[in-house]
PDB file of C-alpha atoms in Angstrom:
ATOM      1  CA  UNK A   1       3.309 -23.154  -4.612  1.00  0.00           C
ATOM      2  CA  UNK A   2       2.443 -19.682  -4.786  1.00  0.00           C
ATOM      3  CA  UNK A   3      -1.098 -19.924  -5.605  1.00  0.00           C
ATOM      4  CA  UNK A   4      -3.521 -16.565  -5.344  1.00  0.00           C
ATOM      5  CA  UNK A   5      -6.993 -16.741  -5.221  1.00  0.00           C
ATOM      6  CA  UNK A   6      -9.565 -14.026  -6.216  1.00  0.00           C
ATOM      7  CA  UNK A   7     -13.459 -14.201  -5.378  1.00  0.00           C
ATOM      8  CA  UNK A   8     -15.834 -13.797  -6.743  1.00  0.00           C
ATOM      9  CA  UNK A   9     -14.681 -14.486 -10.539  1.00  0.00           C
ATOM     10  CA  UNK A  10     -17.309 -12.810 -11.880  1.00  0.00           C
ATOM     11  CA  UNK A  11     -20.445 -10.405 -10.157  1.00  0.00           C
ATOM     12  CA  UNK A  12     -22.977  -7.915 -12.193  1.00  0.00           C
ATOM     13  CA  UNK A  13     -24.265  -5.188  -9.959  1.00  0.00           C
ATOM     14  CA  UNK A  14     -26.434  -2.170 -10.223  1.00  0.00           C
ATOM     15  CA  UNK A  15     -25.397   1.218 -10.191  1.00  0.00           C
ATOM     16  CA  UNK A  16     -25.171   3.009  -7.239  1.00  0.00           C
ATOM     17  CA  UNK A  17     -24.340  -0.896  -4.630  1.00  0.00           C
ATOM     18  CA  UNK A  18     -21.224  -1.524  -3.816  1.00  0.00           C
ATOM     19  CA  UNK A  19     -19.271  -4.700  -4.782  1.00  0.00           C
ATOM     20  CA  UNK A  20     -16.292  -6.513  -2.415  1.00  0.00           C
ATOM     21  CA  UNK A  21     -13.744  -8.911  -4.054  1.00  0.00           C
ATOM     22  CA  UNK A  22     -11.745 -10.960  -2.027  1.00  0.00           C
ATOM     23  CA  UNK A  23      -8.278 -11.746  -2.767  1.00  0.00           C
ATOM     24  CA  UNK A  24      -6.423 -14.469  -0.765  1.00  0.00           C
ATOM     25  CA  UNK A  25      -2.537 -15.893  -0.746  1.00  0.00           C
ATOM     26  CA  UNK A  26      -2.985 -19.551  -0.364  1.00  0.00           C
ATOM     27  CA  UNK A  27       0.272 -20.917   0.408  1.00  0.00           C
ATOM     28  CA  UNK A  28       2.451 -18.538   1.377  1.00  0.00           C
ATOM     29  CA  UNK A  29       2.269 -15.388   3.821  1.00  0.00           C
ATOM     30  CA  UNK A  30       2.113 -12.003   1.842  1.00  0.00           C
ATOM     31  CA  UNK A  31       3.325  -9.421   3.023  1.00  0.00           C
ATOM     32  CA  UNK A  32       2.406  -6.841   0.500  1.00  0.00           C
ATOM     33  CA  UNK A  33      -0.264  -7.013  -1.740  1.00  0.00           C
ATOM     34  CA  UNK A  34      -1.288  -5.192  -4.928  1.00  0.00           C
ATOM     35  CA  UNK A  35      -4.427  -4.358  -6.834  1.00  0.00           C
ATOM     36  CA  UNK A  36      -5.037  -3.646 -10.955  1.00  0.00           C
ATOM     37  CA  UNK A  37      -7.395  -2.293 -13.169  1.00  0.00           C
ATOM     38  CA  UNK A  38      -7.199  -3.920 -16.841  1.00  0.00           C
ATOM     39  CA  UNK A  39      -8.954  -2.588 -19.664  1.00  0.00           C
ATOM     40  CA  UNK A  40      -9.699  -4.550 -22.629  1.00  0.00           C
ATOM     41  CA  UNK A  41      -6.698  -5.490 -24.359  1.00  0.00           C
ATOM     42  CA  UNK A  42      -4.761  -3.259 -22.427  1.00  0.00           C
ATOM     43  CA  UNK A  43      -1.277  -3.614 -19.996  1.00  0.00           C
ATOM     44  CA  UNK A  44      -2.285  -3.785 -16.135  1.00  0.00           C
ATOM     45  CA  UNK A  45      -2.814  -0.089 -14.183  1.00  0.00           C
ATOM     46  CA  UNK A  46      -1.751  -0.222 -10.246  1.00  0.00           C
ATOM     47  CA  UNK A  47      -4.404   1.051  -8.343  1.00  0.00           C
ATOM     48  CA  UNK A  48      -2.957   0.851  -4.888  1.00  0.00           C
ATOM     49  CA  UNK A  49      -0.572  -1.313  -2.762  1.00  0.00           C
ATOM     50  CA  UNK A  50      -0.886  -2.534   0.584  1.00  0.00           C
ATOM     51  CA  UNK A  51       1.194  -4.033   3.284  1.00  0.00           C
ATOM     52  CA  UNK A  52      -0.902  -6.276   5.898  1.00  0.00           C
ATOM     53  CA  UNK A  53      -2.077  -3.763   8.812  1.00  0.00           C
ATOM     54  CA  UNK A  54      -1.307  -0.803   7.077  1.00  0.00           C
ATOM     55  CA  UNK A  55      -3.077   1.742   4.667  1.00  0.00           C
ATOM     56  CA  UNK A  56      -3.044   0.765   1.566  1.00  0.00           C
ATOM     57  CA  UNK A  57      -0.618   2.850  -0.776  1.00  0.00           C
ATOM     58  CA  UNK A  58      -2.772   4.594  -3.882  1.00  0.00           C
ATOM     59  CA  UNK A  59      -1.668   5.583  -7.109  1.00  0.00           C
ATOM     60  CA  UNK A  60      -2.355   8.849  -8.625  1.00  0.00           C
ATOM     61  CA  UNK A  61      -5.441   9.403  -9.798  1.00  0.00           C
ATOM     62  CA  UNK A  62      -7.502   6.426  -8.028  1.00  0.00           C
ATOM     63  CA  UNK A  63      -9.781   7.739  -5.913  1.00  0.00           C
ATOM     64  CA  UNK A  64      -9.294   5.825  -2.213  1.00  0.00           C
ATOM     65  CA  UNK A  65     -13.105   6.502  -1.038  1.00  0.00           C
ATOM     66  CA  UNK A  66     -13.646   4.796  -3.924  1.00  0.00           C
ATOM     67  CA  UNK A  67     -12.093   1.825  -4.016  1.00  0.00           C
ATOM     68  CA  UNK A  68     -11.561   1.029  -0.315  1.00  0.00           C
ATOM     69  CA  UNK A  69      -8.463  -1.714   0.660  1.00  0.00           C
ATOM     70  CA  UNK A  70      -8.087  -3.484   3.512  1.00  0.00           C
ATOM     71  CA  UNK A  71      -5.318  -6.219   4.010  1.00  0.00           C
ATOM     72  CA  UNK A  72      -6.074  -7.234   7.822  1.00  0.00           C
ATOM     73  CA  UNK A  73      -3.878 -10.644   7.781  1.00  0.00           C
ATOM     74  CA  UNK A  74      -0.959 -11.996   5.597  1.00  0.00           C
ATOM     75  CA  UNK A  75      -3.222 -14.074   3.769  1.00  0.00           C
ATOM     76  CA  UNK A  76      -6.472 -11.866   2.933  1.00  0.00           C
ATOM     77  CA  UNK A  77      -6.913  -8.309   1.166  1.00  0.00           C
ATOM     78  CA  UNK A  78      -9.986  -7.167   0.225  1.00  0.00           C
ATOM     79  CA  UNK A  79     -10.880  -4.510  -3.079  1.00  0.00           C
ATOM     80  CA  UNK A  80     -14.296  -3.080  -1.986  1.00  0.00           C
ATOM     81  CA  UNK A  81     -15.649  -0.396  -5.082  1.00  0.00           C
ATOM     82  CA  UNK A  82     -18.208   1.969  -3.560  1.00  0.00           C
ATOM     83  CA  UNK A  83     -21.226   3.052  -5.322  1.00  0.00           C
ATOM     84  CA  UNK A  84     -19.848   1.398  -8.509  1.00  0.00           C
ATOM     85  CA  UNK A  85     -20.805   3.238 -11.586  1.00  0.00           C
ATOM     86  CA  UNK A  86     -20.893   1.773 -15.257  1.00  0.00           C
ATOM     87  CA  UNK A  87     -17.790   3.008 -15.733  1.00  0.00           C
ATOM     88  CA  UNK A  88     -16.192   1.263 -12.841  1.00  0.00           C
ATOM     89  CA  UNK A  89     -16.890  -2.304 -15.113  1.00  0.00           C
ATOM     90  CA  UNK A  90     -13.660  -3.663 -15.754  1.00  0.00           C
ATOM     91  CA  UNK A  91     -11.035  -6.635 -14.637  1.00  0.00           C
ATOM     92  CA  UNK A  92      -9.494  -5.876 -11.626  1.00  0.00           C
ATOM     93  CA  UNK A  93      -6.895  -8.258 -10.313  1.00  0.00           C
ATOM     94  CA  UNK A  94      -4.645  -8.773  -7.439  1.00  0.00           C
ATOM     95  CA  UNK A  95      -0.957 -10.040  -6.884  1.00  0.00           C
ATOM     96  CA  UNK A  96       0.631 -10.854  -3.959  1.00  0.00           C
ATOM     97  CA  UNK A  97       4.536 -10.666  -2.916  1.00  0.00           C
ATOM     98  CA  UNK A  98       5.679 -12.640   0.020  1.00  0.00           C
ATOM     99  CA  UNK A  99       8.510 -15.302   1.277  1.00  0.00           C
ATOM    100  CA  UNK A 100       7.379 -17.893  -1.236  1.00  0.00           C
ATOM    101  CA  UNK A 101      10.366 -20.074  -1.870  1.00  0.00           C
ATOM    102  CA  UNK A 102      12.200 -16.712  -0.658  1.00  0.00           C
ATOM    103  CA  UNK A 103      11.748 -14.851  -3.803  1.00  0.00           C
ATOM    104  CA  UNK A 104       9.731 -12.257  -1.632  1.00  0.00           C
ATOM    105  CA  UNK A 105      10.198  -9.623  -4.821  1.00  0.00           C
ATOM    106  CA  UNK A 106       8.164 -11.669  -7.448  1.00  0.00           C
ATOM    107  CA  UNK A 107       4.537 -10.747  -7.722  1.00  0.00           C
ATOM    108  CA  UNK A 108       2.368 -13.543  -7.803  1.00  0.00           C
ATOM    109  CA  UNK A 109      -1.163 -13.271  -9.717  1.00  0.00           C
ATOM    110  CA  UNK A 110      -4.612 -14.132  -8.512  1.00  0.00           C
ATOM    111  CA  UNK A 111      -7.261 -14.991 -12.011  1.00  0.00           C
ATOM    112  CA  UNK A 112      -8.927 -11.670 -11.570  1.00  0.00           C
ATOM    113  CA  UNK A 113     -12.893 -10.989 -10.881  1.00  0.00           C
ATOM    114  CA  UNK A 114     -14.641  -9.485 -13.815  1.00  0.00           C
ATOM    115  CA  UNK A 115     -16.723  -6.399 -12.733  1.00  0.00           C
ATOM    116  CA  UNK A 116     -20.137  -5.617 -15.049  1.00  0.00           C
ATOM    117  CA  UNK A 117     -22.020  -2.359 -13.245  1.00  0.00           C
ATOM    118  CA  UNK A 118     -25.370  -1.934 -15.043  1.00  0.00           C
TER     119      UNK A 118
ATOM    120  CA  UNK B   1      10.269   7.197 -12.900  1.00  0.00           C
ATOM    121  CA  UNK B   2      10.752   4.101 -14.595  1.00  0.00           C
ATOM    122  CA  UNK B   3       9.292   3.295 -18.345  1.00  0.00           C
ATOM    123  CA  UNK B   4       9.021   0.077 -20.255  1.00  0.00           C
ATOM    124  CA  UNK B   5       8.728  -0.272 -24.154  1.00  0.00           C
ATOM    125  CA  UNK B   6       8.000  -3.435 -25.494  1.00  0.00           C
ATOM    126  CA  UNK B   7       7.890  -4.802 -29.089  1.00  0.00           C
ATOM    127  CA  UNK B   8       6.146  -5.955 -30.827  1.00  0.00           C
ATOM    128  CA  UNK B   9       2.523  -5.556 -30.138  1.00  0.00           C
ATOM    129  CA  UNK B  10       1.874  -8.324 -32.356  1.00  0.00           C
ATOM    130  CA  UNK B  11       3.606 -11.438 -33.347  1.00  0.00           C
ATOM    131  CA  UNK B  12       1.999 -14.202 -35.230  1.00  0.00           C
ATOM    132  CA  UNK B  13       4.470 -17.446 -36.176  1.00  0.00           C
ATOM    133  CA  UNK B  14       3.914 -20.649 -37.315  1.00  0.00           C
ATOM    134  CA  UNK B  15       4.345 -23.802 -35.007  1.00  0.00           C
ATOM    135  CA  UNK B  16       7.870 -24.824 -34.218  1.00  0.00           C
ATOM    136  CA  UNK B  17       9.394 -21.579 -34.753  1.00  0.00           C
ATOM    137  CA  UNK B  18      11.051 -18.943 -32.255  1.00  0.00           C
ATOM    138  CA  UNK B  19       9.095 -15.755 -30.936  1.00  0.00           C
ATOM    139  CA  UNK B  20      11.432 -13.028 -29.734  1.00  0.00           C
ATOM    140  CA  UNK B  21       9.723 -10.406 -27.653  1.00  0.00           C
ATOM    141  CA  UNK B  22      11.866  -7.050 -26.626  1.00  0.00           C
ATOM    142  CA  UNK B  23      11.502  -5.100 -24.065  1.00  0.00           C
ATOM    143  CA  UNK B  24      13.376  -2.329 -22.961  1.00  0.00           C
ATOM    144  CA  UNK B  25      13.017   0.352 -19.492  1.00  0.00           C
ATOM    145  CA  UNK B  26      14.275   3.420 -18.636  1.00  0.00           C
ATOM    146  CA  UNK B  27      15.749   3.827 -15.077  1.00  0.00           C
ATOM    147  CA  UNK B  28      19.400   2.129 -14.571  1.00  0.00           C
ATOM    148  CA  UNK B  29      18.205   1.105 -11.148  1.00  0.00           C
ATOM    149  CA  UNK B  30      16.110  -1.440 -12.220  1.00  0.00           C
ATOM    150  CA  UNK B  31      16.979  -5.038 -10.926  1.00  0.00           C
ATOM    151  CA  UNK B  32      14.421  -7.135 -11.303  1.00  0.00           C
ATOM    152  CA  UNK B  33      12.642  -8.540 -14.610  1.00  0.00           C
ATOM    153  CA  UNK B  34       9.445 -11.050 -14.697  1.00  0.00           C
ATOM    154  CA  UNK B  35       7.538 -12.260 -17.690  1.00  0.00           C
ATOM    155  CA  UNK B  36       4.030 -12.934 -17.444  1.00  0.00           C
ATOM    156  CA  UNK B  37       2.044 -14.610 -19.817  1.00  0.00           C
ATOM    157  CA  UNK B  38      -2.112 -13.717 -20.002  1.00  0.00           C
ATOM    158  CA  UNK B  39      -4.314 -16.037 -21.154  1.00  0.00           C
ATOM    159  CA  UNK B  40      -7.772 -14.261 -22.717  1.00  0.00           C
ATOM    160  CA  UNK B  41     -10.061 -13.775 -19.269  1.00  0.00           C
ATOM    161  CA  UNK B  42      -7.214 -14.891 -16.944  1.00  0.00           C
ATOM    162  CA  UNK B  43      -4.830 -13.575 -14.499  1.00  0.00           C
ATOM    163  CA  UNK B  44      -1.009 -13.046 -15.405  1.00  0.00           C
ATOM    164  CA  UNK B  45       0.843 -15.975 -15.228  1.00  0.00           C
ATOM    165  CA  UNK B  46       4.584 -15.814 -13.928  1.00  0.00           C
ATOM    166  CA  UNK B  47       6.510 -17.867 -16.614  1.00  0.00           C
ATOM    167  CA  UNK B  48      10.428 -16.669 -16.277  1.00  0.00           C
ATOM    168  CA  UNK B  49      12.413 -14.002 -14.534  1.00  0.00           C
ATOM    169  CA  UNK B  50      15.896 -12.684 -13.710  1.00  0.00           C
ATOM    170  CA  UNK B  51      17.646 -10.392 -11.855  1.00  0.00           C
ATOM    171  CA  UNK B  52      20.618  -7.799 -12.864  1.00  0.00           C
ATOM    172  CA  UNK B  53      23.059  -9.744 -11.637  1.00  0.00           C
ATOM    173  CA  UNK B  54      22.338 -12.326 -14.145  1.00  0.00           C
ATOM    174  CA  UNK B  55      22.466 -11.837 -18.127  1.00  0.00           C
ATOM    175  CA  UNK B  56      20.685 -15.448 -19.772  1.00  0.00           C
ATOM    176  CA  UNK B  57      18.257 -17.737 -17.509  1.00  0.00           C
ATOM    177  CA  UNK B  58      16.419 -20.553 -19.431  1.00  0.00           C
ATOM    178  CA  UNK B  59      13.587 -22.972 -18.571  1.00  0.00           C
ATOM    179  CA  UNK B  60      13.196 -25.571 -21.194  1.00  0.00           C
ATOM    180  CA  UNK B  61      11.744 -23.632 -24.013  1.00  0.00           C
ATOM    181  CA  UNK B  62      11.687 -20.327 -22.304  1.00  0.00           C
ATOM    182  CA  UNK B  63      14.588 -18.253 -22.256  1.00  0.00           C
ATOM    183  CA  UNK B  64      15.597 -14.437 -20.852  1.00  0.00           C
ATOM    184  CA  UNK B  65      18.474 -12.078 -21.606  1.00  0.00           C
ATOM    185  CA  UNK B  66      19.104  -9.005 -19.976  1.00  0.00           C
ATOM    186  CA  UNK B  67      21.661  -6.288 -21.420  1.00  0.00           C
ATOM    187  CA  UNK B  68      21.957  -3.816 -18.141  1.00  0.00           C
ATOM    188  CA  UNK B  69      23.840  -1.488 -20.583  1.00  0.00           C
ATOM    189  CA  UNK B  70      21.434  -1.201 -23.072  1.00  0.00           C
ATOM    190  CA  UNK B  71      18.238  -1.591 -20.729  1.00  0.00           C
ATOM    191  CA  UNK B  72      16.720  -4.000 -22.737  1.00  0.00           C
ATOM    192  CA  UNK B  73      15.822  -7.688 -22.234  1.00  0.00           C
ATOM    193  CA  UNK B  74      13.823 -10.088 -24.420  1.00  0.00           C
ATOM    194  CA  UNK B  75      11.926 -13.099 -24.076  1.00  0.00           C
ATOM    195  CA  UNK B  76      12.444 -16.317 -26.140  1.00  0.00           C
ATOM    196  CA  UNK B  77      10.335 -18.660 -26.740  1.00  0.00           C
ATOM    197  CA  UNK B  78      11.725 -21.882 -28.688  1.00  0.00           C
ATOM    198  CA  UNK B  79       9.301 -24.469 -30.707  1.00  0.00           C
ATOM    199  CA  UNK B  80       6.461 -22.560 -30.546  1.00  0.00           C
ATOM    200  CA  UNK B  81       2.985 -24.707 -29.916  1.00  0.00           C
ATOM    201  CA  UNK B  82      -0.727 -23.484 -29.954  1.00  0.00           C
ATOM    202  CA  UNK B  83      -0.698 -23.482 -26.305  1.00  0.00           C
ATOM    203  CA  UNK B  84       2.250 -20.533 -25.944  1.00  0.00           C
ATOM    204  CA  UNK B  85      -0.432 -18.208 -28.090  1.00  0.00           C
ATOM    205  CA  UNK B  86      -1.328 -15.662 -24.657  1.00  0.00           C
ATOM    206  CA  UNK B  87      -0.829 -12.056 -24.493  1.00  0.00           C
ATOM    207  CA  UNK B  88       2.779 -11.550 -22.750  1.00  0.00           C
ATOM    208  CA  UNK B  89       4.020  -8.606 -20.676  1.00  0.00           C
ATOM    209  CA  UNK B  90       6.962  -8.166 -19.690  1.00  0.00           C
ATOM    210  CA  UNK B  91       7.965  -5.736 -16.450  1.00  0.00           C
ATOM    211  CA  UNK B  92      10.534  -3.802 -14.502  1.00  0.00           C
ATOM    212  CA  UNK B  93      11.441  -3.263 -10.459  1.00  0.00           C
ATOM    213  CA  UNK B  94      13.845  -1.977  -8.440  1.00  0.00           C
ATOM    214  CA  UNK B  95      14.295  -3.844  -4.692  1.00  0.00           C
ATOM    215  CA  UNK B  96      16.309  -1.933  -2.403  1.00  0.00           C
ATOM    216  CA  UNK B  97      14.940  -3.908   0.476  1.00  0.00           C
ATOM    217  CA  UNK B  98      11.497  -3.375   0.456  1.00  0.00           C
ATOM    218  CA  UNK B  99       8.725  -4.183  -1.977  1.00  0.00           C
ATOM    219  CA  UNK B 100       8.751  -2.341  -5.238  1.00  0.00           C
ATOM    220  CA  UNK B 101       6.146  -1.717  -8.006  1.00  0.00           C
ATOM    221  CA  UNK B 102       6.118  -3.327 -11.111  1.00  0.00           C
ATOM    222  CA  UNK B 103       5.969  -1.499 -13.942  1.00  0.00           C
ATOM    223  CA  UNK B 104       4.380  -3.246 -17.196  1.00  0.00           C
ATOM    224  CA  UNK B 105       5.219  -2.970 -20.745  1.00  0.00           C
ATOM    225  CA  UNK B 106       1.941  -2.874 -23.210  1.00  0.00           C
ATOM    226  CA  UNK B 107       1.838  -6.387 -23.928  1.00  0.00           C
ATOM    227  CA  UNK B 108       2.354  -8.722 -27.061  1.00  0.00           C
ATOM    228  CA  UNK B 109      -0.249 -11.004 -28.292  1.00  0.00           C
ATOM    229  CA  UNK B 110       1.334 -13.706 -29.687  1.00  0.00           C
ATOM    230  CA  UNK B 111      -0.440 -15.882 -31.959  1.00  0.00           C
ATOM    231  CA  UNK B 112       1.054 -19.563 -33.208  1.00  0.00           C
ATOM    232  CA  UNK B 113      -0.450 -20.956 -36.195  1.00  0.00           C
ATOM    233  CA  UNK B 114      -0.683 -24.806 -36.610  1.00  0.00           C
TER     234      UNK B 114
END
């Protein structure tokens, strides 16, 4: 159980399109969801946090017209970076938090999608 | 706001021994402690975890302990195999009722030799 899904796994874009991951809770309903940035052998940075049909929460520093959330159902949140600029490549992941098993607090990982902008 | 050290950054042991990973955070309302284990190009993996209310949990090879006086808690990892070799990060919470943020340590890339 607890299973997290991220698509795609991997996209290359152009500078200047915009790029939409998708990030889904199989098998359990989450209620809040969470998106990272991870650097090359570096720890995991929260970008924002979002609870299904509200705004997402975003940390200091990350720009929200930037990278717009939306978490419409308990099952689906998606990352979409704007006009993604080279410096936008990186891993970004998502984790979900639910009633899996009733350990709503534990954060649950999806694989991550690995972002090239050229 | 909360802050998590963790040591080392590096640990490289041979197969069959322990690895001891320590970790240790700053705010005293911290309850809630998961270790996740990172394999090179994946997502964290959720291996073990414990709560305040609870100083040792173990799961076969894995085991946690959790000083709330100190701050600290460590990892253990027993008979080490190739497999366990991941980059591990360890992380603090607080849950007061709702949802909190998890806040990571820097990782450890452990390394077991054959």
């Amino acid at each position: 159980g607890a299973v997290v899904s991220q698509h795609p796994s991997r996209v290359i874009c152009k500078s200047g399109t915009s790029v939409k991951i998708e990030c889904r809770s199989l098998d359990f309903q989450a209620t809040t969801m969470f998106w990272y940035r991870q650097f090359p052998k570096q720890s995991l940075m929260l970008m924002a946090t979002s609870n299904e049909g509200s705004k997402a929460t975003y940390e200091q520093g990350v720009e929200k017209d930037k990278f717009l959330i939306n978490h419409a159902s308990l099952t689906l949140s998606t990352l979409t970076v704007t006009s993604a600029h080279p410096e936008d490549s990186s891993f970004y992941i998502c984790s979900a938090s639910g009633t899996s098993g009733g350990a709503w607090e534990t954060q649950y990982f999806g694989p991550g999608t690995r972002l090239l902008v050229l | 706001g909360e802050n998590v050290e963790q040591h080392p950054s590096t640990l490289s042991v041979q197969e069959g021994d322990s690895a001891v990973i320590k970790c240790t955070y700053s705010d005293s309302a911290s309850n809630y402690f998961p270790w996740y284990k990172q394999e090179l190009g994946k997502g964290p993996q959720l291996i073990i975890d414990i709560r305040s209310n609870v100083g040792e949990k173990k799961d076969q090879r894995i085991a946690v302990t959790l000083n709330k006086t100190a701050k600290h808690f460590s990892l253990h990892i027993t008979e080490t195999q190739p497999e366990d070799s991941a980059v591990y990060f360890c992380a603090a919470s607080y849950f007061g009722g709702s949802q909190g943020n998890l806040i990571f340590g820097k990782g450890t890339k452990l390394s077991v030799k054959p």
